[in-house]
Amino acid sequence: MSPGAANLAAFYLLGDRSGLPAEQAESEQFRPALFAGYRDLSRLRYDFPLILAAGQDHEWVRSLADTVDFALQKVAPPGIEGEETRRQVLRLEQEIRTLVARGQTGTLSQLWDKARQKLLSEVNESVAKGLLENLDQTYRELDFDGEVIDCHARLPSRLIRHAWHQSQRVKATHLHSRINHLVHRLSDILRADYMHSGKARGARHLKSSLGSDGHTVFDFQAMARILKSVPVGQPLPKKRRQRINEAISVLKSQGFVAASDAGTPFGFAYEDCSKALAAFRERLPEMAALVKAISIAELEIENRYDESQHDSFYSDFDADSLGPGDLALFPCYLVYVDSGDSAVDSQPVLDLLRSGLPFKIIARTDNIAGDASTASGQLSFGTEGQQLPGMALGLNNVFVMQSTAASLYRVRDSIMRGLCCDQPALFSVYGGSLDEQAHYLVAAAATESRAFPCFVYDPSAGMDLAARFRLDGNPQSQRDWCRHSLQYEDAENSTQTEEIAFTLVDFIACDPRFARHFASVPSAQWDSDMLPVEAFLDLDVKSRPGKVPYILVLDQENILQRAVCDDKLIDAAQRCQQRDRKSGV
């Protein structure tokens, strides 16, 4: 073994950098080599940006690319005839992507107008007329509008909150309509009772009920004397009238959905688990009162209220009497927990999930690797972000979705399903890099590398684990690691193509905190004892001595290098590989 190889072996086994050349001894931040083609995401056509639509009953989010494609299908004929229109509209779409990447905000219609003006300013008058006609014709075919949002730190909260508002709007509309219907029907009962009373037949009431026309020619006193001779209907019993009035009062004053006689409805979105639970408990008496009022109202409308049976039941009706069906009437609580680059405090989240109540929790983190140090006596490096979802799965009756920010559009149906179900739900999301420009890329890399695989566990989907657990959204799931082609130029300026795996080690190389776990090796020092991480992991323990694992990276000058990693990263990658083989990712 050469001295250089021995020093690399010492680094791999012990993390000892003392024998490395000066340029290798210093930690340096690299990029995985497969990132080379993704320097400017605004030039690519992919899932982002997204459009958040308001007021839609079913489709609540759509990608910009899908929206433009649907419109082009209507205005651009297939083949060469529609090529010019497609080219111009896709150029406008590209301009919208650029605006969003630069921080522009607004609805699709607003950004469309800005991009259109930009394109028109770049062409002469003869071209502008046809361009304007094609762009405006396509705009008229757009069937989707709303806020345009890119993949950034606020995306998980913004997207799932938007979905939650859409899901609760349907539930709130149903409850509001039900309450209004009951109030009107109960009021009709009281109104009919009054109209059959002697007071309703008095001259003053007759005059006010007729309106202002004809007061000078109509004798209301005479009419009142005539009506007195007609038998008066049996009035409502005092106890029943009081019961109906009390039910109307509760229905009108409730604060769970907007009502004409109430103030601002309760808020149901929180950023603290304990505050959300406290609010729920504080409102339990009012929830019980509203459920009681609804039930009594329906019995009274159908004239089925039996005091001998129902009085004792409703006199004891309180918060302890509420069942799952009663709780399903009310809006669900949304709790957003953002741990940033630290681990999520799992205990408050698990306490809410264990309650069985329909709390919907978004747990976002930027740290899924954890700490490579073994000072704590734990070997959990590389799996930090998956501990909370793993514990939630153990509760069995909780809807659990794990996804990166980059994959949220692809799992949009699962998001809505989790928000609409009657069980508690956890949405565990890895947000990506703290670098605003790299959120999508790093988040996507987390899924590609198996560091944060996507899955959905829906306890209502079936009786067994196979029906409940889904691994949709994980690329090349039949392999241990995703593989991609890398094209580069060697020292002789010849184009080379190599298929390489994107492993957990490649993902960790995205994080500058772990630069000390890598040692770069320029191409002049490459030798046969250096193995790609994927190949190294396939070796048994007896075959590894003398070999060192590496990944391909780009330095700050965009030069391809091998970066040897230390044993801690190999251990993390091996545990990740074994975990995914068991789960089927």
Coordinates of C-alpha atoms in Angstrom, one line a residue, residues 178 181-182 184-189 236 240 243-244 293-306 310 314:
R178 CA -77.4 22.8 8.9
H181 CA -81.8 25.4 8.4
L182 CA -82.5 24.5 12.0
H184 CA -85.3 28.9 10.3
R185 CA -87.4 25.8 11.0
L186 CA -87.5 26.5 14.8
S187 CA -88.3 30.2 14.1
D188 CA -91.2 29.0 11.9
I189 CA -92.6 27.0 14.8
L236 CA -97.2 25.9 22.5
R240 CA -91.5 23.7 24.8
R243 CA -86.7 24.9 25.0
I244 CA -87.0 26.1 21.4
A293 CA -79.0 22.2 20.6
I294 CA -78.8 20.5 17.1
S295 CA -80.3 17.3 18.5
I296 CA -83.1 19.0 20.3
A297 CA -83.8 21.2 17.3
E298 CA -84.2 18.2 15.0
L299 CA -86.5 16.5 17.5
E300 CA -88.7 19.6 17.9
I301 CA -88.9 20.1 14.1
E302 CA -90.1 16.5 13.7
N303 CA -92.4 16.9 16.8
R304 CA -90.7 13.9 18.3
Y305 CA -89.4 15.4 21.5
D306 CA -90.8 13.4 24.4
H310 CA -85.6 13.2 26.6
Y314 CA -80.4 16.2 27.8

